Amino acid sequence: MARTRYTIVIANRGTGVVRRTTIGLRVAIYTVGLTLSLPILMGLGARWSALYEIATLRSRTASLELENTSYRAATEALTSQIQALQTAVDELGARSQIDPSAVKAMDRLPSSVKERAVGGGTPPAVMRPTALFAPSFGSPEDTFGMLRDLLKGLESNLMIVRKDVDHREALAAATPSIWPTHGWLSGSYGMRRDPFNGRPDFHSGLDISADKGRPVYATADGTVESAGRSGNYGNLLVIKHGFGIVTRYGHLSSFVAQPGQKVKKGELIAFVGATGRATGSHLHYEVTVNGRILNPLQLLFTKPTL
């Protein structure tokens, strides 16, 4: 059986030339099928390309959302750090405002005592803020990392400053800067004539004349070391304040504070009397630093509250 064949005639109307092409049935079917399927394939290709672009955009969007979440968390953490640092700075600023009279008294303490109140250590190196604008940072991660390092350095420095403030506060509280009672100065520190025999004698403290029963106050924070009878001092109360500072209160009529009790500056501890070797009712007040007698008058700037 002869194969079915088709002849395609192409005529040029201008020149009258006629061209004939004979093709088989299979080729004709393929040609028609290709012609019909070409638009479909092009449409499918365009659709696949669009789907690929959409998938790529979705992937990028998810990545950006993840990065945004990460940056948001990092920003919140940095904000919390900055707020904590600001709170610490405000706190230290408030705590560094020590009573002027206590500051004056502290300045008159021996240098050995003041050195004990100074915190040790050298602050770690902190990156300067201008480094944040260096051109080496190529991504937000680098910037966040640099900010974290900077804040850690600031936190380390604040810890050292806080230690210094703690020591200075402790020294201010331990410095005997207020008068121990209300009265008038009847005996000063240093050489004087003994009131009993008239001979030259060294007086180791201050005599503050006051009526019997007048309140006596702790001149600094500390712990009562002893409260009892002690020879010429009569009833004697001794307070240890730390940093090698000790105060003594003699000739008392009675005690309020007891041994081992912690007392605050300005707190009632005893009452004026005339016990021991005394010519009249008064308070004998002494200050020693590291076992050496100090003139109390150089530290007294504020009278206690009535």
Coordinates of N, CA and C in Angstrom, one line a residue, residues 176 178-182 208 213-228 235-241 246-273 283-287 304-305:
P176 N 34.7 59.9 111.7 CA 34.0 60.6 112.8 C 34.0 62.1 112.5
I178 N 31.1 64.2 113.1 CA 30.1 65.0 113.8 C 30.5 65.1 115.3
W179 N 30.0 66.2 116.0 CA 30.3 66.3 117.4 C 29.6 65.2 118.2
P180 N 30.2 64.7 119.2 CA 29.5 63.6 119.9 C 28.4 64.0 120.9
T181 N 28.4 65.3 121.3 CA 27.4 65.8 122.2 C 27.3 67.3 122.1
H182 N 26.3 67.9 122.7 CA 26.1 69.4 122.7 C 26.7 69.9 124.0
I208 N 34.4 67.9 126.4 CA 33.2 68.7 126.1 C 32.3 68.8 127.3
G213 N 23.7 63.6 132.0 CA 22.5 63.1 131.3 C 22.3 63.6 129.9
R214 N 23.2 64.5 129.4 CA 23.1 65.0 128.1 C 23.4 63.8 127.1
P215 N 22.6 63.6 126.0 CA 22.9 62.5 125.1 C 24.2 62.6 124.4
V216 N 24.8 61.4 124.2 CA 26.1 61.2 123.5 C 25.8 60.4 122.3
Y217 N 26.3 60.8 121.1 CA 26.0 60.2 119.9 C 27.3 59.6 119.2
A218 N 27.1 58.5 118.5 CA 28.2 57.9 117.7 C 28.6 58.9 116.6
T219 N 29.9 59.1 116.5 CA 30.3 60.1 115.5 C 30.5 59.5 114.1
A220 N 30.4 58.2 114.0 CA 30.5 57.5 112.7 C 29.9 56.1 112.8
D221 N 29.6 55.5 111.7 CA 29.1 54.1 111.7 C 30.2 53.2 112.3
G222 N 29.8 52.2 113.0 CA 30.7 51.2 113.5 C 30.1 50.2 114.4
T223 N 30.9 49.5 115.1 CA 30.5 48.4 116.0 C 31.1 48.7 117.4
V224 N 30.2 48.6 118.4 CA 30.6 48.9 119.8 C 31.6 47.7 120.2
E225 N 32.8 48.1 120.5 CA 33.8 47.1 121.0 C 33.7 46.8 122.4
S226 N 33.5 47.8 123.3 CA 33.3 47.6 124.7 C 32.5 48.8 125.3
A227 N 31.9 48.5 126.5 CA 31.2 49.5 127.2 C 31.2 49.1 128.7
G228 N 32.1 49.8 129.5 CA 32.2 49.4 130.9 C 33.2 50.3 131.6
N235 N 33.2 55.4 133.2 CA 32.5 54.6 132.2 C 32.9 54.9 130.8
L236 N 33.5 53.9 130.1 CA 34.1 54.2 128.8 C 33.4 53.3 127.7
L237 N 33.0 53.9 126.6 CA 32.4 53.2 125.5 C 33.4 53.4 124.3
V238 N 33.7 52.2 123.7 CA 34.7 52.2 122.5 C 34.0 51.7 121.3
I239 N 34.1 52.4 120.2 CA 33.5 52.0 118.9 C 34.6 51.8 117.9
K240 N 34.6 50.7 117.2 CA 35.5 50.4 116.0 C 34.7 50.8 114.7
H241 N 35.3 51.6 113.9 CA 34.6 52.1 112.7 C 35.1 51.4 111.4
V246 N 39.1 54.3 115.5 CA 38.4 53.9 116.7 C 38.1 55.2 117.5
T247 N 36.9 55.3 118.1 CA 36.6 56.4 118.9 C 36.3 55.9 120.3
R248 N 36.6 56.8 121.3 CA 36.4 56.5 122.7 C 35.6 57.6 123.4
Y249 N 34.6 57.2 124.2 CA 33.7 58.2 124.9 C 33.8 57.9 126.4
G250 N 34.4 58.8 127.2 CA 34.7 58.6 128.6 C 33.9 59.4 129.6
H251 N 33.9 59.0 130.9 CA 33.2 59.7 132.0 C 31.7 59.6 131.8
L252 N 31.2 58.6 131.2 CA 29.7 58.5 130.9 C 29.0 58.2 132.2
S253 N 27.7 58.6 132.2 CA 26.9 58.3 133.4 C 26.2 56.9 133.2
S254 N 25.9 56.6 131.9 CA 25.3 55.3 131.6 C 25.4 55.0 130.1
F255 N 25.1 53.8 129.8 CA 25.3 53.3 128.4 C 23.9 53.0 127.8
V256 N 23.8 53.3 126.5 CA 22.6 52.9 125.7 C 23.0 51.7 124.8
A257 N 24.1 51.9 124.0 CA 24.6 50.9 123.2 C 25.4 49.8 123.9
Q258 N 25.4 48.6 123.5 CA 26.1 47.5 124.2 C 27.2 46.9 123.3
P259 N 28.1 46.2 123.9 CA 29.2 45.6 123.1 C 28.6 44.6 122.0
G260 N 29.2 44.8 120.8 CA 28.8 44.0 119.6 C 27.7 44.6 118.8
Q261 N 27.1 45.7 119.4 CA 26.0 46.3 118.6 C 26.5 47.2 117.5
K262 N 25.9 47.2 116.4 CA 26.2 48.0 115.3 C 25.5 49.4 115.4
V263 N 26.2 50.5 115.2 CA 25.6 51.8 115.4 C 25.8 52.6 114.2
K264 N 24.9 53.6 114.0 CA 25.0 54.5 112.8 C 25.5 55.9 113.3
K265 N 26.1 56.6 112.4 CA 26.5 58.0 112.7 C 25.3 58.8 113.2
G266 N 25.4 59.5 114.4 CA 24.3 60.2 114.9 C 23.4 59.5 115.8
E267 N 23.6 58.2 116.0 CA 22.8 57.3 116.9 C 23.1 57.5 118.3
L268 N 22.1 57.6 119.2 CA 22.3 57.7 120.6 C 23.0 56.5 121.2
I269 N 24.1 56.7 122.0 CA 24.9 55.5 122.5 C 25.1 55.6 124.0
A270 N 25.0 56.8 124.6 CA 25.2 56.9 126.0 C 24.8 58.3 126.5
F271 N 25.1 58.6 127.8 CA 24.8 59.9 128.4 C 26.0 60.4 129.1
V272 N 26.1 61.8 129.1 CA 27.2 62.5 129.7 C 27.2 62.2 131.3
G273 N 28.4 62.1 131.8 CA 28.5 61.9 133.3 C 29.8 62.5 133.8
L283 N 32.2 65.1 128.7 CA 32.5 64.0 127.9 C 33.9 64.1 127.5
H284 N 34.7 63.0 127.7 CA 36.1 62.9 127.1 C 35.9 62.1 125.8
Y285 N 36.4 62.7 124.7 CA 36.2 62.1 123.4 C 37.6 62.0 122.7
E286 N 37.9 60.7 122.3 CA 39.2 60.4 121.6 C 39.0 59.8 120.3
V287 N 39.9 60.0 119.4 CA 40.0 59.3 118.1 C 41.4 58.7 117.9
P304 N 25.6 67.0 116.2 CA 24.5 66.0 116.0 C 23.1 66.7 116.2
T305 N 22.1 66.0 115.6 CA 20.8 66.6 115.7 C 20.2 66.4 117.1

